[in-house]
mmCIF file of C-alpha atoms in Angstrom:
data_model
loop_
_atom_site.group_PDB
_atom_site.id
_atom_site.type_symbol
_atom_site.label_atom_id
_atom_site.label_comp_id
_atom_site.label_asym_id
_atom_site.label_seq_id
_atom_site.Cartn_x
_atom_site.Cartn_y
_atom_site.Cartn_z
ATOM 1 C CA UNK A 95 0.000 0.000 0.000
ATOM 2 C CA UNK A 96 1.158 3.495 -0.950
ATOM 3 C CA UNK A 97 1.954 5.232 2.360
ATOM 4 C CA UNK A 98 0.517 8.821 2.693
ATOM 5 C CA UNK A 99 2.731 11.668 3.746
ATOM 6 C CA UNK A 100 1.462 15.045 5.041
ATOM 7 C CA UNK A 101 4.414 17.335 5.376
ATOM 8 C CA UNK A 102 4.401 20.718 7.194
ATOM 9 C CA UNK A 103 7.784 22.835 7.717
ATOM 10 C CA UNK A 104 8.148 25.475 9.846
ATOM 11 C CA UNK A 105 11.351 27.493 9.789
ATOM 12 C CA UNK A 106 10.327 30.241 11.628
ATOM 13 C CA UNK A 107 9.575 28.341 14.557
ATOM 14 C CA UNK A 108 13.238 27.588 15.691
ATOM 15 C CA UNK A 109 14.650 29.207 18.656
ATOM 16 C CA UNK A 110 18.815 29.494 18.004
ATOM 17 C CA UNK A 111 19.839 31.030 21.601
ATOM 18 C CA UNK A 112 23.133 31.797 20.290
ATOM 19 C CA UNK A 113 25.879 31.508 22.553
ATOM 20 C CA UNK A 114 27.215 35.170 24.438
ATOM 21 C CA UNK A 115 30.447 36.024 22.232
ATOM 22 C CA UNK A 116 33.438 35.482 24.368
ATOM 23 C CA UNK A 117 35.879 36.188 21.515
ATOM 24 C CA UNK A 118 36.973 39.220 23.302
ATOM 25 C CA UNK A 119 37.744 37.755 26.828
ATOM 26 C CA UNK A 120 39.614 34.728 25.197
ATOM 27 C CA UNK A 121 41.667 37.404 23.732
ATOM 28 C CA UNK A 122 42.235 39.382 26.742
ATOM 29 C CA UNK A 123 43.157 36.310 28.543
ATOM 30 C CA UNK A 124 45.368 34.374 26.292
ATOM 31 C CA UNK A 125 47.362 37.343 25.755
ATOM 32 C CA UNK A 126 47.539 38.521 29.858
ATOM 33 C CA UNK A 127 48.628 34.902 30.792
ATOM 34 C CA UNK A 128 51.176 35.050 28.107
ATOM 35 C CA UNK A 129 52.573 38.135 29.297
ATOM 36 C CA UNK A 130 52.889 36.302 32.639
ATOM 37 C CA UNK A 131 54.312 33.122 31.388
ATOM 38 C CA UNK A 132 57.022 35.592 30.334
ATOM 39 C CA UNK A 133 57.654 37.216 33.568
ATOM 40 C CA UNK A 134 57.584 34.386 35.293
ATOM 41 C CA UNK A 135 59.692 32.753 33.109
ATOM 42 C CA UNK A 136 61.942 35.287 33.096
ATOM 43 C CA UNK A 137 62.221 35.636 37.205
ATOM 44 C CA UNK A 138 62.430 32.162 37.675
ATOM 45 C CA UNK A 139 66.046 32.035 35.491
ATOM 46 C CA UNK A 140 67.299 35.364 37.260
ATOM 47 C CA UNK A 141 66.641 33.915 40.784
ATOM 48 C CA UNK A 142 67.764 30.670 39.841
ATOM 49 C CA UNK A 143 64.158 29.114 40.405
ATOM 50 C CA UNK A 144 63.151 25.976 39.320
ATOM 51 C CA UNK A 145 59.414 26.385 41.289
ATOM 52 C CA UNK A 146 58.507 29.552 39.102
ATOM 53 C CA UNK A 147 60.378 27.995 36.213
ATOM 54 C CA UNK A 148 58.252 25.182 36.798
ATOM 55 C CA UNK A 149 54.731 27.080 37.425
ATOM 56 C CA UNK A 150 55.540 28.976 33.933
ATOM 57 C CA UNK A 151 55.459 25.946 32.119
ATOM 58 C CA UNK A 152 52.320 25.252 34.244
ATOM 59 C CA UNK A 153 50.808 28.510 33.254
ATOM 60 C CA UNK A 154 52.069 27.739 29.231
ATOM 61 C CA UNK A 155 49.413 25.087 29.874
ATOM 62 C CA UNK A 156 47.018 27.458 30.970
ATOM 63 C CA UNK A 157 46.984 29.144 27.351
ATOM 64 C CA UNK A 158 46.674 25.912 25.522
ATOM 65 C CA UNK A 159 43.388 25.549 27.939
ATOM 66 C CA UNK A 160 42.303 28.992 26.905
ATOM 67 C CA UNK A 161 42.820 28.403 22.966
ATOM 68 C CA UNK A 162 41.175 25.311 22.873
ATOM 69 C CA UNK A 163 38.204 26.525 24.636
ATOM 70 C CA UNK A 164 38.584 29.299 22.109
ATOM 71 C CA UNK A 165 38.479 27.236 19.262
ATOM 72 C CA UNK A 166 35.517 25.255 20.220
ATOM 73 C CA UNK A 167 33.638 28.401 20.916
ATOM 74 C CA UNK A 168 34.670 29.570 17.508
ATOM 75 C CA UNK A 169 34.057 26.202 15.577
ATOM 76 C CA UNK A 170 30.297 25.878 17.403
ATOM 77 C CA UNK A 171 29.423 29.123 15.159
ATOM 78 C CA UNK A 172 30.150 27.693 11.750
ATOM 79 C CA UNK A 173 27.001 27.174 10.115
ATOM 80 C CA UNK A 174 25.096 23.760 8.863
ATOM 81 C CA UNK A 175 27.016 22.143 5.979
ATOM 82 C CA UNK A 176 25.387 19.232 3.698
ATOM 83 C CA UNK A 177 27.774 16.528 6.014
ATOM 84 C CA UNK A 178 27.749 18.648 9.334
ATOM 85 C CA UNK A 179 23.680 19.353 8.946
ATOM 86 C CA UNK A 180 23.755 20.875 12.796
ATOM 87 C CA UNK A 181 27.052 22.574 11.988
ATOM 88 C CA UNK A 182 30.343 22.382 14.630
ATOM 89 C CA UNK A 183 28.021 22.722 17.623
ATOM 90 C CA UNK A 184 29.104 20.076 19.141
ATOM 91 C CA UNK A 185 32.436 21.182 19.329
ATOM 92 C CA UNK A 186 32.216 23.009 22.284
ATOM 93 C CA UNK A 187 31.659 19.942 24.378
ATOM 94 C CA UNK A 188 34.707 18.208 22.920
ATOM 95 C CA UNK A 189 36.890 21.476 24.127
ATOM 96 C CA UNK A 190 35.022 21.498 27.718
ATOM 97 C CA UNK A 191 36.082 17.733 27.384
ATOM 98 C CA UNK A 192 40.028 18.631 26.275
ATOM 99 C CA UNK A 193 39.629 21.350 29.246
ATOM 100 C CA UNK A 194 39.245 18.735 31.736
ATOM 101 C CA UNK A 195 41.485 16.711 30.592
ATOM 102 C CA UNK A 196 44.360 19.410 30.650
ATOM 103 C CA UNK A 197 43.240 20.178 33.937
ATOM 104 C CA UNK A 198 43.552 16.700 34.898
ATOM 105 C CA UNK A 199 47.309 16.774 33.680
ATOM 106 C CA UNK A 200 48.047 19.663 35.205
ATOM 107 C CA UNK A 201 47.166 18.742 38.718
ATOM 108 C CA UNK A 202 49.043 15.590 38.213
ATOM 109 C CA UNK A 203 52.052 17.540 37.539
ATOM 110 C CA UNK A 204 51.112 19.544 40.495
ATOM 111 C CA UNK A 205 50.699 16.843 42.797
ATOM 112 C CA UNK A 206 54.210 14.595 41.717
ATOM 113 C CA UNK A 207 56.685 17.825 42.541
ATOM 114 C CA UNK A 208 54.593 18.029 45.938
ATOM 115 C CA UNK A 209 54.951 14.329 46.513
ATOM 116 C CA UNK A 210 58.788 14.770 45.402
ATOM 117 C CA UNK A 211 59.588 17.651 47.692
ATOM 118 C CA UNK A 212 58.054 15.989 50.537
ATOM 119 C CA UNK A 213 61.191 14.091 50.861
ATOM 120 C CA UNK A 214 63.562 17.620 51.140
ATOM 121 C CA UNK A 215 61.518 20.616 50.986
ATOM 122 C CA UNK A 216 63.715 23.099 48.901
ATOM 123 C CA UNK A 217 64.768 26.571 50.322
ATOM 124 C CA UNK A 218 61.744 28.629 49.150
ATOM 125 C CA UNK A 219 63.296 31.820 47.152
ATOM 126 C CA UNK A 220 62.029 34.264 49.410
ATOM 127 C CA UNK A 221 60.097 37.253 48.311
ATOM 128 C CA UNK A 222 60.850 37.404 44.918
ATOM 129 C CA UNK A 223 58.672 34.168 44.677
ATOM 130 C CA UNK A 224 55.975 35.802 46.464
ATOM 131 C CA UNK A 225 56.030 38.867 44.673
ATOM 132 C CA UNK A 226 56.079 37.056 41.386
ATOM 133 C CA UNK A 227 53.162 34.316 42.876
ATOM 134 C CA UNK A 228 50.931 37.384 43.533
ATOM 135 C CA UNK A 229 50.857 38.916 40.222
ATOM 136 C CA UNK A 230 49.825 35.432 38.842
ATOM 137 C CA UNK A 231 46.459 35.489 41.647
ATOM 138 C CA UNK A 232 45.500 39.099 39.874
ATOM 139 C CA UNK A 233 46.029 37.990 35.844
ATOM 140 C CA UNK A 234 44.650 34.345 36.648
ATOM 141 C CA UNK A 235 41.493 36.084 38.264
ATOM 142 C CA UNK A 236 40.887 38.637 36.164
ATOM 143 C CA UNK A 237 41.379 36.143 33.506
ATOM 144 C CA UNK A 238 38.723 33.923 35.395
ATOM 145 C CA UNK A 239 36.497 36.669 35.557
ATOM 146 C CA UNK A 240 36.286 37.432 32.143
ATOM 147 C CA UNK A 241 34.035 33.820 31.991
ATOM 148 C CA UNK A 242 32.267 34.786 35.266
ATOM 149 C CA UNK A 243 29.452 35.810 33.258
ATOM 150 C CA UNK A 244 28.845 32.844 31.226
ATOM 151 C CA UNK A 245 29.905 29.576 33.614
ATOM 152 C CA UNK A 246 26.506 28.658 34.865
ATOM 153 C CA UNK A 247 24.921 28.500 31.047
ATOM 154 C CA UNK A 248 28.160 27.018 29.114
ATOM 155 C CA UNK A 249 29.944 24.282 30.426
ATOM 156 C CA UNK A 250 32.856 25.038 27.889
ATOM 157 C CA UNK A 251 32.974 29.066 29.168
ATOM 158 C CA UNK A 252 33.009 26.781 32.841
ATOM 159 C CA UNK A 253 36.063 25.255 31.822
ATOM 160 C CA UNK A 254 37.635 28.108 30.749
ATOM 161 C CA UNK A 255 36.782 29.876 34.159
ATOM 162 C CA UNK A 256 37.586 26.864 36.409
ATOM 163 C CA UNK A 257 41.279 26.743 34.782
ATOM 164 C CA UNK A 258 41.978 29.693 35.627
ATOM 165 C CA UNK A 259 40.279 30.176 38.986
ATOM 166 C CA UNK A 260 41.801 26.782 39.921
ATOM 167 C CA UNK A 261 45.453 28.567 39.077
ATOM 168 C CA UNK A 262 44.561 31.327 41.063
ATOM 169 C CA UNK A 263 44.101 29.118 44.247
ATOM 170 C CA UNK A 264 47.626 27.366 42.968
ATOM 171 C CA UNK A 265 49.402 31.346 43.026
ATOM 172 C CA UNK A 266 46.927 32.170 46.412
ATOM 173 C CA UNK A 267 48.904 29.045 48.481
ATOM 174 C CA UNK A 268 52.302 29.235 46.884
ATOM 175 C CA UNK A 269 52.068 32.878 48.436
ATOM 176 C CA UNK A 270 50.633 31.930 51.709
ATOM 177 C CA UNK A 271 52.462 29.076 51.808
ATOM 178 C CA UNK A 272 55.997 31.373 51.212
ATOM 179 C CA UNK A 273 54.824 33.779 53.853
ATOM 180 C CA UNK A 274 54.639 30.960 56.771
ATOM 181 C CA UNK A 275 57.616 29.412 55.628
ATOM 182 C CA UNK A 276 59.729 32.765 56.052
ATOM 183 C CA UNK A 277 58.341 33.158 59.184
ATOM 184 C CA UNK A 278 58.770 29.718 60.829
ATOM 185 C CA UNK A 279 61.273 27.544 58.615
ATOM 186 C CA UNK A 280 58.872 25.099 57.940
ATOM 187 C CA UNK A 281 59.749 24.409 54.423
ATOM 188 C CA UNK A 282 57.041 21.406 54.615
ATOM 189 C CA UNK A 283 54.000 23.268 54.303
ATOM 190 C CA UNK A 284 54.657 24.185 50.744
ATOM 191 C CA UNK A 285 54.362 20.656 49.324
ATOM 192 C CA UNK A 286 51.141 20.476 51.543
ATOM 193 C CA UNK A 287 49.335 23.446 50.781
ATOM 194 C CA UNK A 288 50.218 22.421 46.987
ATOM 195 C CA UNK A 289 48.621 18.840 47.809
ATOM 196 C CA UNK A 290 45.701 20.559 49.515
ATOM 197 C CA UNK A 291 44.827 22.952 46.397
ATOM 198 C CA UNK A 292 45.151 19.626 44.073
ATOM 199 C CA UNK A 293 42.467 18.424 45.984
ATOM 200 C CA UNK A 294 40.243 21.441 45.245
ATOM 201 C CA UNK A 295 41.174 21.565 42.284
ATOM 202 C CA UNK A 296 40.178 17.647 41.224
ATOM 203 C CA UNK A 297 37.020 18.125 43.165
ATOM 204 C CA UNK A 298 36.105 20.510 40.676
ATOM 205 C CA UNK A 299 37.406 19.144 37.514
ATOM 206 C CA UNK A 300 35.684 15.768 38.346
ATOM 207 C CA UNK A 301 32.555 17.404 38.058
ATOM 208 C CA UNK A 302 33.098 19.193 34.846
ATOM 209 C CA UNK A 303 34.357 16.036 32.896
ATOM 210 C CA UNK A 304 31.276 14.096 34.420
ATOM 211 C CA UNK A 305 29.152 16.493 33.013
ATOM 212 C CA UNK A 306 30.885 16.671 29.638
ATOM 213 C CA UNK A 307 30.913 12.975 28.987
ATOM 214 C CA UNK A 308 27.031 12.793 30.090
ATOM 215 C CA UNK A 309 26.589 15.391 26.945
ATOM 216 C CA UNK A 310 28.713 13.323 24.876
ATOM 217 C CA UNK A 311 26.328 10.695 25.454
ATOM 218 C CA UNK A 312 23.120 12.371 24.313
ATOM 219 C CA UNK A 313 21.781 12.695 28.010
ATOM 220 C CA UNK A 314 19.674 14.912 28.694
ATOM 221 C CA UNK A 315 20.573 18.159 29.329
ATOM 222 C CA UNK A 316 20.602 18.732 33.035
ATOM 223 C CA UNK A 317 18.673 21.918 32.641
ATOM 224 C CA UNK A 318 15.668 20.506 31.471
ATOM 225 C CA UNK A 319 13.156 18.511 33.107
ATOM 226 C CA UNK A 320 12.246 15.369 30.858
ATOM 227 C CA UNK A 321 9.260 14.326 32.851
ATOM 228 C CA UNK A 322 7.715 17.571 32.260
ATOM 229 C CA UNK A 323 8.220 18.398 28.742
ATOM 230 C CA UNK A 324 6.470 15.051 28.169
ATOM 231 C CA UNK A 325 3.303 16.179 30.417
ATOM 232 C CA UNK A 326 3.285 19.513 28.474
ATOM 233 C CA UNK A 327 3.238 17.608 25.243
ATOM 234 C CA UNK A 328 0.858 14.848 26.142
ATOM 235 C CA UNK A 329 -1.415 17.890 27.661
ATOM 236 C CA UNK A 330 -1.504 19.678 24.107
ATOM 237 C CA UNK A 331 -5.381 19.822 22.714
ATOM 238 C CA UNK A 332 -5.765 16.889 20.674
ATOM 239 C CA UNK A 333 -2.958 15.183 21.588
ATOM 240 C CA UNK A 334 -3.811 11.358 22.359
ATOM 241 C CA UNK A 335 -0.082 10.035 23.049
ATOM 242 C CA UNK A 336 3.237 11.413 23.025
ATOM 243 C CA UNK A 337 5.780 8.759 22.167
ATOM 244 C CA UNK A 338 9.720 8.334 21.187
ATOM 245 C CA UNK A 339 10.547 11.648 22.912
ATOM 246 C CA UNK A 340 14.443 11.995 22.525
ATOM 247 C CA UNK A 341 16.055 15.448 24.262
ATOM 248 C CA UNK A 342 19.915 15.603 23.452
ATOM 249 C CA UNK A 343 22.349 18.688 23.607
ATOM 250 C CA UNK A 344 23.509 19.915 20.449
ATOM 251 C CA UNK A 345 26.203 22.094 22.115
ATOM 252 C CA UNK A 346 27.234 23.385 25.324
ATOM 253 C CA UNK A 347 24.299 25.807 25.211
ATOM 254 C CA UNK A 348 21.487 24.569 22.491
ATOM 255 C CA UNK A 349 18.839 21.316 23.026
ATOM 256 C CA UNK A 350 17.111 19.667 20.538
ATOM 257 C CA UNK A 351 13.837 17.365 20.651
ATOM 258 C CA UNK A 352 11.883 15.056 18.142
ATOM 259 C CA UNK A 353 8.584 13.302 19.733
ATOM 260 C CA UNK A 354 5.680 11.638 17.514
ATOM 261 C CA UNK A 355 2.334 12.716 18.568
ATOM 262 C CA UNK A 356 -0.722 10.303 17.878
ATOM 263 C CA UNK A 357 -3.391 13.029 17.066
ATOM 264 C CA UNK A 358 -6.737 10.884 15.882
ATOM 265 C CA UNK A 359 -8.309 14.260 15.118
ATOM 266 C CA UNK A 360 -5.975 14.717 12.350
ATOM 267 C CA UNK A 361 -2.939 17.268 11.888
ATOM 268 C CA UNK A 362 -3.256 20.438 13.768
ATOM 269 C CA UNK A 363 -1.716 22.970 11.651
ATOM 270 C CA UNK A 364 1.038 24.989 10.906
ATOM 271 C CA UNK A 365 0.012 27.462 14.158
ATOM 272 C CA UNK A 366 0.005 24.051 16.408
ATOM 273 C CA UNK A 367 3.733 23.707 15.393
ATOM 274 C CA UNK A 368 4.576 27.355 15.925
ATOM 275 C CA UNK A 369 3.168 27.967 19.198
ATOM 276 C CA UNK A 370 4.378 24.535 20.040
ATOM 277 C CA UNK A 371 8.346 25.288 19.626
ATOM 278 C CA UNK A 372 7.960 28.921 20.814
ATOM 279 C CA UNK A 373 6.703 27.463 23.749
ATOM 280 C CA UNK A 374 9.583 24.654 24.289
ATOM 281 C CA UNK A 375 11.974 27.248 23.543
ATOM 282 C CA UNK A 376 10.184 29.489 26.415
ATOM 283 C CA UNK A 377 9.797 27.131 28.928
ATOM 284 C CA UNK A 378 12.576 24.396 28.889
ATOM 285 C CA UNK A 379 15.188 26.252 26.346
ATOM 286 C CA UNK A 380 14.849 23.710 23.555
ATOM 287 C CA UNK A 381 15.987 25.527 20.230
ATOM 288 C CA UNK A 382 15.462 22.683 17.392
ATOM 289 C CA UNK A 383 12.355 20.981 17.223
ATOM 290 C CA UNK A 384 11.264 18.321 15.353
ATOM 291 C CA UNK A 385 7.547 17.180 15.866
ATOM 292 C CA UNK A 386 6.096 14.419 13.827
ATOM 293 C CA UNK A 387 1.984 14.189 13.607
ATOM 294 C CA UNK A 388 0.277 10.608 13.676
ATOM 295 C CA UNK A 389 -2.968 10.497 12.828
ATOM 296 C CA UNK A 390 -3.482 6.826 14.212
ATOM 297 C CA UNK A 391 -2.215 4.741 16.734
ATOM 298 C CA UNK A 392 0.205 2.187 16.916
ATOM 299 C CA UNK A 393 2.167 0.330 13.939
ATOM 300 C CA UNK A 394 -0.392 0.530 11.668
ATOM 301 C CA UNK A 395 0.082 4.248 12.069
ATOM 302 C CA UNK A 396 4.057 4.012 10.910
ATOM 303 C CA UNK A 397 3.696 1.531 8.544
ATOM 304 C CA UNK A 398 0.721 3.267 6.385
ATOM 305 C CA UNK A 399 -0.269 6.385 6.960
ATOM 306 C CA UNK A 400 2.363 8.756 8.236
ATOM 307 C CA UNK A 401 1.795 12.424 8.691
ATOM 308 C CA UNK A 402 4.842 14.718 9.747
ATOM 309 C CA UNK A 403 5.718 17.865 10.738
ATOM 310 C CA UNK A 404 8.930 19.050 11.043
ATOM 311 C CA UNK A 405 9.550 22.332 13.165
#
């Protein structure tokens, strides 16, 4: 039997909540934590330091962070293509993914030269250290706050800010640390406080690359409430059934949605669709909508007499 197919597209229906532009504050930041890489570098081979030789390599790190959340941000802009039909989207969760990871590495490194100098706790520098420890807490949190703004709605602007943030904990306790160490001698606590901050610092990264894997996996997004964007669909007038519902992040900041709905009365119209995916886009913050119409139930419905709309 020849299967009937009612097709109605809606393109003005979608909702694209483009991402806020951070172009600028990767800029500013990348080239501020160069600019420190550079002094640090440089004081560390004047003084004869290997820890602020060693925490400019760390901070080196800190830029490759910055750039690749940079170029996922940048690559989840590039429009739909014929092969890449939603476009690089998803390419922010890959760098939020390569964020973690780096961070991951980075308190490892961390954590191994405070293991290692457990055993003979180096003569700490002195002031210069200090000095040079403090500038990194002011460009690694003015850095961080450059992503204030956008960590709670981006998970890939999140990684950005929780790199940085994390290193300016890492500058806070190498000061601190210095500062008790003049005063008593006790050349211990600096491989401890370092220890400590690792532990911060992993308790935050875990959660970050738990969340970024979850998106990798379709999941849905934690921001929206399955349960009740099936209710709201199954409560639309004429709606019998709602069924295979899927919810999956496209990005680091956009949703999308496809669901049949078993409508007996027929299809509902192009103004059912629109109001339909203004109203997901409202309420839950899914942008891309798909929405397929079924005007009976069951197989018999999917094998003969298909009706779709696509939003």
């Amino acid at each position: 039997m020849a299967a009937s197919h009612d097709h109605a597209h809606d393109h003005h229906g979608h909702h694209h909540h483009a991402p806020a532009d951070f172009g600028r504050a990767f800029a500013i930041g990348t080239a501020l934590n160069l600019g420190f890489v550079v002094i640090e570098g440089t004081a560390g081979f004047l003084i004869d330091s290997v820890a602020l030789l060693a925490d400019a390599g760390h901070n080196l790190s800190d830029v490759l962070g910055l750039l690749v959340a940079w170029a996922g941000a940048e690559l989840a802009k590039r429009p739909a293509s014929k092969r890449f039909t939603y476009g690089l989207r998803g390419s922010s969760i890959l760098a939020a993914l390569a964020n973690g990871l780096l961070l991951l590495v980075a308190v490892g490194a961390i954590a191994l030269e405070a293991v290692q100098r457990f055993a003979d706790p180096p003569a700490v520098p002195g002031l210069p250290v200090m000095i040079v420890a403090a500038i990194g807490i002011v460009v690694n949190l003015a850095t961080a706050m450059l992503f204030a703004r956008g960590r709670k709605g981006d998970i890939n602007i999140r990684g950005a800010y929780l790199h940085m943030a994390a290193d300016a904990g890492v500058s806070a306790a190498v000061v601190v640390g210095g500062g008790i160490i003049l005063l008593t001698g006790a050349r211990w606590l600096d491989p401890a406080i370092s220890l400590l901050v690792v532990a911060v610092i992993l308790w935050s990264t875990w959660g970050l690359l738990r969340e970024t894997i979850v998106m990798l996996l379709q999941a849905v997004p934690a921001s929206i409430d399955a349960e009740a964007v099936e209710q709201t669909l199954a409560r639309l007038p004429g709606v019998a059934r709602v069924h295979d519902l899927h919810i999956w992040p496209m990005s680091t900041t956009e949703a999308a949605l496809t669901a049949h709905l078993v409508m007996p009365g027929g299809h509902p119209g192009d103004s059912f669709l629109i109001d339909l995916q203004h109203r997901l886009a409202h309420d839950f913050g899914i942008d891309h909508t798909t929405v397929q119409i079924e005007v009976a139930d069951g197989a018999e419905c999917r094998m003969h007499g298909n009706g779709h709309a696509h939003g």
